[in-house]
Amino acid sequence: MTEQTRSRVLDGQVAIVTGATSGIGAAIAAEFARQGARVVMTGRRVKDGAAVAERIGTNAVFLPADLTDHAAPARLVDTALDRFGRLDCLVNNAGIPGHPVPIAELDLAAFDQAIAVHVRAPLALIQQAARHMVPQRSGTVLNVASVSGLRAGFSGPDYSIAKAAMQHLTRCAAVDLGQSGIRVNTISPGPIATGIQAKAVGADAAAADHAADDGVPVFARFLPQFQPDPRIGRPQDIADVAVFLASDAARHVNGQDLTVDGALTAGRPWSTAAAEHAAIAQAIATVKANSH
Ligand SMILES: NC(=O)c1ccc[n+]([C@@H]2O[C@H](COP(=O)([O-])OP(=O)(O)OC[C@H]3O[C@@H](n4cnc5c(N)ncnc54)[C@H](OP(=O)(O)O)[C@@H]3O)[C@@H](O)[C@H]2O)c1
């Protein structure tokens, strides 16, 4: 879609986007603003957040917050209301990488942190947003989970379990708040080129964000084996879907999990399966021939 053909489908909306200092959140905040929304962005890194907000322009404000601080959700929602007078969309996008270790070796402090960032903070933010959205009888919530919430083995168990809980948080909130005209949906991305992969192995956050594309050739080596569209996703792929789900075009979509994953969770690439079918057929034919 070119800039010229894009209509401003979020005109008049006010949104909160968490985890907007980099990667997917920064792309969502920028695309929301391009589509006419005013955006309150958050994250812990003050300099990076201010820089992203400045690039977006006057429709974005950055409020530094650590979402594991229990006072942060109310402060964020109050800022959106004070600054822009309303709140139409909450995007729970902030996230931290998992720890790819066997269950027996999983540090429970890391597990607590995964739940705090991916489940407790989004739940608290939904509670705070609902205070305003329920009387307004409108609003949307987007929870950015992961294919790791649907399939084990793509990240650490802490991350996978937390993302599965986030996907169910969506359903629990949708059946409740749906009665008040509020839509709550999940976006579950497959692999997306951001700094999160380098952060997972301990890289400094700014350096990891800067080198977000460095992992692309590595993914290009192994994605074709299990992802039918072997291209690694880009933050904009998620931002475009977020705009759709926040817009009136998705008015009857509620409680759903939209995977954006090049068919990763649909099944194995047909070429992989076909090669296996051929090998199995040949082995059976050999067994049959030898049995006569
Ligand atoms: N990239 C992928 O392959 C992929 C795939 C599936 C799902 N996802 C999900 O997509 C979301 C965005 O990730 P990304 O890939 O864009 O990675 P990213 O660039 O590292 O973004 C993560 C964001 O979360 C913020 N954050 C982390 N902990 C926080 C905390 N305690 N309080 C406030 N903000 C916090 C970070 O900001 P600060 O560092 O400034 O705090 C950053 O803005 C995450 O939920 C991730 O799990 C990513």
mmCIF file of C-alpha atoms and ligand atoms in Angstrom:
data_model
loop_
_atom_site.group_PDB
_atom_site.id
_atom_site.type_symbol
_atom_site.label_atom_id
_atom_site.label_comp_id
_atom_site.label_asym_id
_atom_site.label_seq_id
_atom_site.Cartn_x
_atom_site.Cartn_y
_atom_site.Cartn_z
ATOM 1 C CA MET A 1 0.000 0.000 0.000
ATOM 2 C CA THR A 2 1.464 3.401 -0.904
ATOM 3 C CA GLU A 3 1.289 6.501 1.270
ATOM 4 C CA GLN A 4 -1.112 8.069 -1.276
ATOM 5 C CA THR A 5 -3.645 5.212 -1.165
ATOM 6 C CA ARG A 6 -3.710 4.934 2.644
ATOM 7 C CA SER A 7 -6.843 6.441 4.151
ATOM 8 C CA ARG A 8 -6.597 7.782 7.704
ATOM 9 C CA VAL A 9 -8.699 5.065 9.273
ATOM 10 C CA LEU A 10 -7.853 6.023 12.873
ATOM 11 C CA ASP A 11 -8.735 9.718 12.604
ATOM 12 C CA GLY A 12 -9.828 11.075 16.003
ATOM 13 C CA GLN A 13 -8.654 8.034 17.988
ATOM 14 C CA VAL A 14 -6.378 8.225 21.026
ATOM 15 C CA ALA A 15 -4.179 5.175 21.637
ATOM 16 C CA ILE A 16 -1.697 3.913 24.206
ATOM 17 C CA VAL A 17 1.118 1.763 22.783
ATOM 18 C CA THR A 18 3.388 0.016 25.279
ATOM 19 C CA GLY A 19 6.897 -1.067 24.341
ATOM 20 C CA ALA A 20 7.123 1.701 21.747
ATOM 21 C CA THR A 21 10.794 2.602 22.219
ATOM 22 C CA SER A 22 11.791 0.096 19.506
ATOM 23 C CA GLY A 23 10.740 -2.670 17.113
ATOM 24 C CA ILE A 24 7.093 -3.572 16.655
ATOM 25 C CA GLY A 25 5.773 -1.006 19.171
ATOM 26 C CA ALA A 26 7.629 1.874 17.501
ATOM 27 C CA ALA A 27 6.193 0.766 14.121
ATOM 28 C CA ILE A 28 2.655 0.521 15.552
ATOM 29 C CA ALA A 29 2.906 3.989 17.158
ATOM 30 C CA ALA A 30 4.177 5.505 13.896
ATOM 31 C CA GLU A 31 1.526 3.803 11.745
ATOM 32 C CA PHE A 32 -1.270 4.749 14.177
ATOM 33 C CA ALA A 33 -0.135 8.398 13.970
ATOM 34 C CA ARG A 34 0.027 8.205 10.145
ATOM 35 C CA GLN A 35 -3.543 6.895 10.257
ATOM 36 C CA GLY A 36 -4.718 9.926 12.240
ATOM 37 C CA ALA A 37 -4.450 8.698 15.846
ATOM 38 C CA ARG A 38 -2.820 10.548 18.721
ATOM 39 C CA VAL A 39 -0.555 8.203 20.627
ATOM 40 C CA VAL A 40 0.801 7.907 24.158
ATOM 41 C CA MET A 41 3.906 5.729 23.893
ATOM 42 C CA THR A 42 5.785 4.065 26.697
ATOM 43 C CA GLY A 43 8.908 2.081 27.521
ATOM 44 C CA ARG A 44 11.767 2.331 30.032
ATOM 45 C CA ARG A 45 14.451 3.914 27.819
ATOM 46 C CA VAL A 46 13.927 7.652 28.017
ATOM 47 C CA LYS A 47 16.283 8.794 25.223
ATOM 48 C CA ASP A 48 15.078 6.177 22.716
ATOM 49 C CA GLY A 49 11.413 6.795 23.518
ATOM 50 C CA ALA A 50 11.792 10.555 23.167
ATOM 51 C CA ALA A 51 13.592 10.065 19.827
ATOM 52 C CA VAL A 52 10.816 7.813 18.448
ATOM 53 C CA ALA A 53 8.147 10.301 19.593
ATOM 54 C CA GLU A 54 10.033 13.171 17.992
ATOM 55 C CA ARG A 55 10.269 11.292 14.678
ATOM 56 C CA ILE A 56 6.515 10.643 14.744
ATOM 57 C CA GLY A 57 5.703 14.294 15.454
ATOM 58 C CA THR A 58 3.211 16.241 17.514
ATOM 59 C CA ASN A 59 0.649 13.413 17.562
ATOM 60 C CA ALA A 60 2.898 11.308 19.806
ATOM 61 C CA VAL A 61 3.929 11.808 23.417
ATOM 62 C CA PHE A 62 6.372 9.585 25.258
ATOM 63 C CA LEU A 63 5.807 8.717 28.907
ATOM 64 C CA PRO A 64 8.700 6.701 30.398
ATOM 65 C CA ALA A 65 7.423 3.813 32.520
ATOM 66 C CA ASP A 66 8.537 0.422 33.749
ATOM 67 C CA LEU A 67 5.406 -1.707 33.463
ATOM 68 C CA THR A 68 6.490 -3.884 36.375
ATOM 69 C CA ASP A 69 5.895 -0.782 38.526
ATOM 70 C CA HIS A 70 2.338 -1.350 39.775
ATOM 71 C CA ALA A 71 1.541 2.372 39.610
ATOM 72 C CA ALA A 72 2.432 2.616 35.888
ATOM 73 C CA PRO A 73 -0.863 1.429 34.272
ATOM 74 C CA ALA A 74 -3.039 4.061 36.019
ATOM 75 C CA ARG A 75 -0.457 6.763 35.271
ATOM 76 C CA LEU A 76 -0.453 5.864 31.555
ATOM 77 C CA VAL A 77 -4.221 5.914 31.197
ATOM 78 C CA ASP A 78 -4.470 9.174 33.197
ATOM 79 C CA THR A 79 -1.844 10.738 30.896
ATOM 80 C CA ALA A 80 -3.837 9.801 27.771
ATOM 81 C CA LEU A 81 -6.996 11.288 29.286
ATOM 82 C CA ASP A 82 -5.283 14.460 30.604
ATOM 83 C CA ARG A 83 -3.340 15.058 27.412
ATOM 84 C CA PHE A 84 -5.898 14.088 24.752
ATOM 85 C CA GLY A 85 -9.230 13.896 26.593
ATOM 86 C CA ARG A 86 -10.148 10.352 25.585
ATOM 87 C CA LEU A 87 -8.861 6.791 25.104
ATOM 88 C CA ASP A 88 -9.945 4.559 22.222
ATOM 89 C CA CYS A 89 -7.243 1.928 21.893
ATOM 90 C CA LEU A 90 -4.793 0.159 24.170
ATOM 91 C CA VAL A 91 -1.960 -1.812 22.553
ATOM 92 C CA ASN A 92 -0.271 -4.149 25.035
ATOM 93 C CA ASN A 93 2.928 -4.721 23.086
ATOM 94 C CA ALA A 94 5.812 -4.466 25.599
ATOM 95 C CA GLY A 95 7.746 -7.693 25.870
ATOM 96 C CA ILE A 96 10.992 -9.299 26.930
ATOM 97 C CA PRO A 97 12.773 -12.301 25.422
ATOM 98 C CA GLY A 98 12.405 -15.776 26.857
ATOM 99 C CA HIS A 99 15.056 -18.062 28.283
ATOM 100 C CA PRO A 100 15.433 -21.125 26.034
ATOM 101 C CA VAL A 101 16.330 -23.669 28.723
ATOM 102 C CA PRO A 102 14.767 -26.973 29.804
ATOM 103 C CA ILE A 103 11.930 -26.637 32.361
ATOM 104 C CA ALA A 104 14.190 -28.078 35.089
ATOM 105 C CA GLU A 105 16.665 -25.219 34.597
ATOM 106 C CA LEU A 106 14.159 -22.376 34.323
ATOM 107 C CA ASP A 107 14.906 -19.611 36.833
ATOM 108 C CA LEU A 108 11.616 -18.864 38.598
ATOM 109 C CA ALA A 109 12.606 -15.200 38.946
ATOM 110 C CA ALA A 110 12.756 -15.035 35.126
ATOM 111 C CA PHE A 111 9.336 -16.715 34.991
ATOM 112 C CA ASP A 112 7.908 -14.137 37.439
ATOM 113 C CA GLN A 113 9.328 -11.339 35.262
ATOM 114 C CA ALA A 114 7.780 -12.855 32.097
ATOM 115 C CA ILE A 115 4.381 -13.029 33.791
ATOM 116 C CA ALA A 116 4.761 -9.486 35.188
ATOM 117 C CA VAL A 117 5.495 -7.948 31.775
ATOM 118 C CA HIS A 118 3.332 -10.105 29.462
ATOM 119 C CA VAL A 119 0.327 -10.857 31.685
ATOM 120 C CA ARG A 120 0.031 -8.777 34.861
ATOM 121 C CA ALA A 121 0.817 -5.395 33.274
ATOM 122 C CA PRO A 122 -1.520 -5.947 30.269
ATOM 123 C CA LEU A 123 -4.289 -7.088 32.654
ATOM 124 C CA ALA A 124 -3.794 -4.024 34.892
ATOM 125 C CA LEU A 125 -3.777 -1.763 31.833
ATOM 126 C CA ILE A 126 -7.013 -3.341 30.570
ATOM 127 C CA GLN A 127 -8.580 -2.688 33.996
ATOM 128 C CA GLN A 128 -7.489 0.956 33.919
ATOM 129 C CA ALA A 129 -8.556 1.459 30.276
ATOM 130 C CA ALA A 130 -11.932 -0.153 30.966
ATOM 131 C CA ARG A 131 -12.674 2.475 33.649
ATOM 132 C CA HIS A 132 -12.923 4.898 30.759
ATOM 133 C CA MET A 133 -13.974 2.671 27.828
ATOM 134 C CA VAL A 134 -16.971 1.045 29.574
ATOM 135 C CA PRO A 135 -18.836 4.340 30.224
ATOM 136 C CA GLN A 136 -17.813 5.445 26.698
ATOM 137 C CA ARG A 137 -19.239 2.115 25.411
ATOM 138 C CA SER A 138 -16.434 1.788 22.856
ATOM 139 C CA GLY A 139 -12.762 0.948 22.648
ATOM 140 C CA THR A 140 -10.309 -1.653 21.411
ATOM 141 C CA VAL A 141 -7.510 -3.579 23.086
ATOM 142 C CA LEU A 142 -4.748 -5.360 21.165
ATOM 143 C CA ASN A 143 -2.509 -7.828 22.959
ATOM 144 C CA VAL A 144 0.687 -8.601 21.069
ATOM 145 C CA ALA A 145 1.407 -12.223 22.002
ATOM 146 C CA SER A 146 3.373 -14.687 19.843
ATOM 147 C CA VAL A 147 3.211 -17.957 17.940
ATOM 148 C CA SER A 148 5.112 -19.183 21.010
ATOM 149 C CA GLY A 149 1.817 -19.011 22.895
ATOM 150 C CA LEU A 150 0.362 -21.544 20.437
ATOM 151 C CA ARG A 151 3.345 -23.848 19.851
ATOM 152 C CA ALA A 152 5.974 -24.827 22.402
ATOM 153 C CA GLY A 153 9.611 -24.954 21.420
ATOM 154 C CA PHE A 154 10.001 -21.637 19.592
ATOM 155 C CA SER A 155 11.236 -19.764 22.676
ATOM 156 C CA GLY A 156 11.878 -20.450 26.346
ATOM 157 C CA PRO A 157 9.116 -21.947 28.507
ATOM 158 C CA ASP A 158 8.797 -18.696 30.512
ATOM 159 C CA TYR A 159 7.982 -16.748 27.340
ATOM 160 C CA SER A 160 5.738 -19.456 25.807
ATOM 161 C CA ILE A 161 3.677 -19.894 28.970
ATOM 162 C CA ALA A 162 3.306 -16.122 29.448
ATOM 163 C CA LYS A 163 2.244 -15.592 25.823
ATOM 164 C CA ALA A 164 -0.323 -18.418 26.059
ATOM 165 C CA ALA A 165 -1.723 -16.709 29.161
ATOM 166 C CA MET A 166 -1.845 -13.422 27.270
ATOM 167 C CA GLN A 167 -3.855 -15.075 24.473
ATOM 168 C CA HIS A 168 -6.347 -16.339 27.058
ATOM 169 C CA LEU A 169 -6.412 -12.937 28.770
ATOM 170 C CA THR A 170 -7.758 -11.660 25.431
ATOM 171 C CA ARG A 171 -10.656 -14.167 25.503
ATOM 172 C CA CYS A 172 -11.469 -13.503 29.173
ATOM 173 C CA ALA A 173 -11.519 -9.734 28.599
ATOM 174 C CA ALA A 174 -13.479 -10.005 25.318
ATOM 175 C CA VAL A 175 -16.377 -12.004 26.795
ATOM 176 C CA ASP A 176 -16.623 -9.502 29.641
ATOM 177 C CA LEU A 177 -15.961 -6.152 27.952
ATOM 178 C CA GLY A 178 -17.612 -7.188 24.675
ATOM 179 C CA GLN A 179 -20.907 -6.600 26.480
ATOM 180 C CA SER A 180 -19.911 -2.928 26.770
ATOM 181 C CA GLY A 181 -18.949 -2.493 23.118
ATOM 182 C CA ILE A 182 -15.220 -3.044 23.655
ATOM 183 C CA ARG A 183 -13.238 -5.333 21.374
ATOM 184 C CA VAL A 184 -10.200 -7.246 22.662
ATOM 185 C CA ASN A 185 -8.035 -9.166 20.205
ATOM 186 C CA THR A 186 -4.597 -10.765 20.043
ATOM 187 C CA ILE A 187 -1.973 -10.421 17.347
ATOM 188 C CA SER A 188 0.426 -13.374 17.429
ATOM 189 C CA PRO A 189 3.499 -12.663 15.320
ATOM 190 C CA GLY A 190 5.913 -15.271 14.033
ATOM 191 C CA PRO A 191 9.601 -14.306 13.821
ATOM 192 C CA ILE A 192 9.971 -10.560 13.183
ATOM 193 C CA ALA A 193 13.288 -8.791 12.569
ATOM 194 C CA THR A 194 13.739 -6.644 15.695
ATOM 195 C CA GLY A 195 16.345 -6.290 18.415
ATOM 196 C CA ILE A 196 14.594 -8.834 20.650
ATOM 197 C CA GLN A 197 16.614 -11.772 19.289
ATOM 198 C CA ALA A 198 19.948 -10.095 20.199
ATOM 199 C CA LYS A 199 18.522 -8.968 23.565
ATOM 200 C CA ALA A 200 17.758 -12.660 24.233
ATOM 201 C CA VAL A 201 21.481 -13.398 24.169
ATOM 202 C CA GLY A 202 22.345 -10.448 26.407
ATOM 203 C CA ALA A 203 23.164 -7.693 23.885
ATOM 204 C CA ASP A 204 22.836 -4.078 25.019
ATOM 205 C CA ALA A 205 19.314 -2.895 24.084
ATOM 206 C CA ALA A 206 20.356 0.071 21.917
ATOM 207 C CA ALA A 207 22.970 -1.993 20.056
ATOM 208 C CA ALA A 208 20.456 -4.823 19.575
ATOM 209 C CA ASP A 209 17.832 -2.466 18.126
ATOM 210 C CA HIS A 210 20.426 -0.936 15.829
ATOM 211 C CA ALA A 211 21.388 -4.399 14.541
ATOM 212 C CA ALA A 212 17.786 -5.633 14.149
ATOM 213 C CA ASP A 213 18.485 -6.762 10.560
ATOM 214 C CA ASP A 214 21.631 -8.719 11.404
ATOM 215 C CA GLY A 215 19.596 -11.834 12.177
ATOM 216 C CA VAL A 216 17.845 -11.843 8.785
ATOM 217 C CA PRO A 217 20.438 -14.038 6.970
ATOM 218 C CA VAL A 218 20.428 -16.479 9.901
ATOM 219 C CA PHE A 219 16.635 -16.812 9.781
ATOM 220 C CA ALA A 220 16.849 -17.155 5.975
ATOM 221 C CA ARG A 221 18.868 -20.354 6.523
ATOM 222 C CA PHE A 222 16.337 -22.200 8.663
ATOM 223 C CA LEU A 223 12.884 -20.589 8.221
ATOM 224 C CA PRO A 224 12.253 -22.366 4.856
ATOM 225 C CA GLN A 225 12.205 -25.694 6.707
ATOM 226 C CA PHE A 226 9.173 -24.836 8.846
ATOM 227 C CA GLN A 227 7.544 -21.609 7.634
ATOM 228 C CA PRO A 228 5.691 -21.877 4.278
ATOM 229 C CA ASP A 229 6.370 -18.198 3.450
ATOM 230 C CA PRO A 230 10.054 -18.263 4.416
ATOM 231 C CA ARG A 231 10.455 -14.482 4.693
ATOM 232 C CA ILE A 232 11.105 -13.157 8.213
ATOM 233 C CA GLY A 233 8.398 -10.675 9.200
ATOM 234 C CA ARG A 234 8.966 -6.947 9.600
ATOM 235 C CA PRO A 235 7.540 -4.614 12.280
ATOM 236 C CA GLN A 236 5.417 -2.945 9.585
ATOM 237 C CA ASP A 237 3.690 -6.313 8.889
ATOM 238 C CA ILE A 238 2.376 -6.200 12.454
ATOM 239 C CA ALA A 239 1.636 -2.454 12.459
ATOM 240 C CA ASP A 240 -0.636 -2.800 9.402
ATOM 241 C CA VAL A 241 -2.627 -5.598 11.093
ATOM 242 C CA ALA A 242 -2.846 -3.548 14.306
ATOM 243 C CA VAL A 243 -4.358 -0.646 12.356
ATOM 244 C CA PHE A 244 -6.967 -3.002 10.858
ATOM 245 C CA LEU A 245 -7.922 -4.466 14.251
ATOM 246 C CA ALA A 246 -8.130 -0.998 15.841
ATOM 247 C CA SER A 247 -10.230 0.339 12.992
ATOM 248 C CA ASP A 248 -13.947 0.169 12.338
ATOM 249 C CA ALA A 249 -13.261 -2.323 9.504
ATOM 250 C CA ALA A 250 -12.784 -4.925 12.293
ATOM 251 C CA ARG A 251 -15.980 -3.870 14.158
ATOM 252 C CA HIS A 252 -17.295 -7.458 14.481
ATOM 253 C CA VAL A 253 -13.932 -9.079 15.294
ATOM 254 C CA ASN A 254 -13.715 -9.740 19.028
ATOM 255 C CA GLY A 255 -11.883 -12.248 21.213
ATOM 256 C CA GLN A 256 -9.750 -13.497 18.311
ATOM 257 C CA ASP A 257 -6.092 -14.387 17.894
ATOM 258 C CA LEU A 258 -4.773 -13.221 14.534
ATOM 259 C CA THR A 259 -1.512 -14.990 13.745
ATOM 260 C CA VAL A 260 0.794 -13.016 11.448
ATOM 261 C CA ASP A 261 3.342 -15.697 10.734
ATOM 262 C CA GLY A 262 3.738 -16.621 7.041
ATOM 263 C CA ALA A 263 1.621 -19.765 7.722
ATOM 264 C CA LEU A 264 4.074 -21.044 10.375
ATOM 265 C CA THR A 265 1.269 -22.279 12.627
ATOM 266 C CA ALA A 266 -0.861 -23.546 9.707
ATOM 267 C CA GLY A 267 1.478 -26.465 9.107
ATOM 268 C CA ARG A 268 4.754 -27.512 7.540
ATOM 269 C CA PRO A 269 5.814 -26.201 4.131
ATOM 270 C CA TRP A 270 4.332 -28.535 1.486
ATOM 271 C CA SER A 271 7.772 -29.173 -0.066
ATOM 272 C CA THR A 272 9.028 -30.499 3.312
ATOM 273 C CA ALA A 273 5.979 -32.743 3.682
ATOM 274 C CA ALA A 274 6.138 -33.905 0.025
ATOM 275 C CA ALA A 275 9.782 -34.970 0.369
ATOM 276 C CA GLU A 276 8.849 -37.015 3.465
ATOM 277 C CA HIS A 277 5.816 -38.580 1.752
ATOM 278 C CA ALA A 278 8.000 -39.591 -1.193
ATOM 279 C CA ALA A 279 10.668 -41.084 1.099
ATOM 280 C CA ILE A 280 8.043 -43.019 3.114
ATOM 281 C CA ALA A 281 6.313 -44.279 -0.061
ATOM 282 C CA GLN A 282 9.657 -45.470 -1.418
ATOM 283 C CA ALA A 283 10.549 -47.241 1.865
ATOM 284 C CA ILE A 284 7.145 -49.003 1.937
ATOM 285 C CA ALA A 285 7.531 -50.056 -1.722
ATOM 286 C CA THR A 286 10.957 -51.547 -0.900
ATOM 287 C CA VAL A 287 9.565 -53.440 2.131
ATOM 288 C CA LYS A 288 6.668 -54.731 -0.027
ATOM 289 C CA ALA A 289 8.982 -55.806 -2.854
ATOM 290 C CA ASN A 290 11.285 -57.639 -0.425
ATOM 291 C CA SER A 291 8.362 -59.450 1.244
ATOM 292 C CA HIS A 292 7.397 -61.289 -2.003
HETATM 293 N N1 LIG B 1 10.344 -9.953 17.223
HETATM 294 C C1 LIG B 1 9.745 -11.125 17.220
HETATM 295 O O1 LIG B 1 10.208 -12.085 16.582
HETATM 296 C C2 LIG B 1 8.462 -11.314 17.982
HETATM 297 C C3 LIG B 1 7.690 -12.443 17.692
HETATM 298 C C4 LIG B 1 6.512 -12.649 18.387
HETATM 299 C C5 LIG B 1 6.106 -11.730 19.341
HETATM 300 N N2 LIG B 1 6.881 -10.628 19.612
HETATM 301 C C6 LIG B 1 6.398 -9.710 20.646
HETATM 302 O O2 LIG B 1 6.302 -8.408 20.111
HETATM 303 C C7 LIG B 1 6.433 -7.459 21.166
HETATM 304 C C8 LIG B 1 7.437 -6.400 20.755
HETATM 305 O O3 LIG B 1 8.715 -7.005 20.657
HETATM 306 P P1 LIG B 1 9.840 -6.544 19.614
HETATM 307 O O4 LIG B 1 10.194 -7.718 18.805
HETATM 308 O O5 LIG B 1 9.444 -5.290 18.966
HETATM 309 O O6 LIG B 1 11.078 -6.330 20.611
HETATM 310 P P2 LIG B 1 11.750 -5.023 21.195
HETATM 311 O O7 LIG B 1 12.175 -4.121 20.096
HETATM 312 O O8 LIG B 1 12.760 -5.488 22.158
HETATM 313 O O9 LIG B 1 10.556 -4.304 21.948
HETATM 314 C C9 LIG B 1 10.177 -4.608 23.267
HETATM 315 C C10 LIG B 1 9.603 -3.355 23.884
HETATM 316 O O10 LIG B 1 9.098 -3.662 25.181
HETATM 317 C C11 LIG B 1 9.556 -2.666 26.092
HETATM 318 N N3 LIG B 1 9.653 -3.213 27.445
HETATM 319 C C12 LIG B 1 10.270 -4.357 27.830
HETATM 320 N N4 LIG B 1 10.158 -4.514 29.166
HETATM 321 C C13 LIG B 1 9.466 -3.435 29.629
HETATM 322 C C14 LIG B 1 9.051 -3.005 30.915
HETATM 323 N N5 LIG B 1 9.325 -3.708 32.035
HETATM 324 N N6 LIG B 1 8.356 -1.847 31.027
HETATM 325 C C15 LIG B 1 8.083 -1.109 29.927
HETATM 326 N N7 LIG B 1 8.449 -1.468 28.671
HETATM 327 C C16 LIG B 1 9.140 -2.609 28.533
HETATM 328 C C17 LIG B 1 10.910 -2.234 25.529
HETATM 329 O O11 LIG B 1 11.210 -0.904 25.930
HETATM 330 P P3 LIG B 1 12.386 -0.517 26.938
HETATM 331 O O12 LIG B 1 13.548 -1.410 26.655
HETATM 332 O O13 LIG B 1 12.600 0.929 26.620
HETATM 333 O O14 LIG B 1 11.788 -0.715 28.293
HETATM 334 C C18 LIG B 1 10.637 -2.248 24.033
HETATM 335 O O15 LIG B 1 10.068 -1.031 23.627
HETATM 336 C C19 LIG B 1 6.837 -8.245 22.410
HETATM 337 O O16 LIG B 1 5.719 -8.464 23.232
HETATM 338 C C20 LIG B 1 7.331 -9.550 21.833
HETATM 339 O O17 LIG B 1 7.203 -10.612 22.757
HETATM 340 C C21 LIG B 1 8.047 -10.398 18.942
#
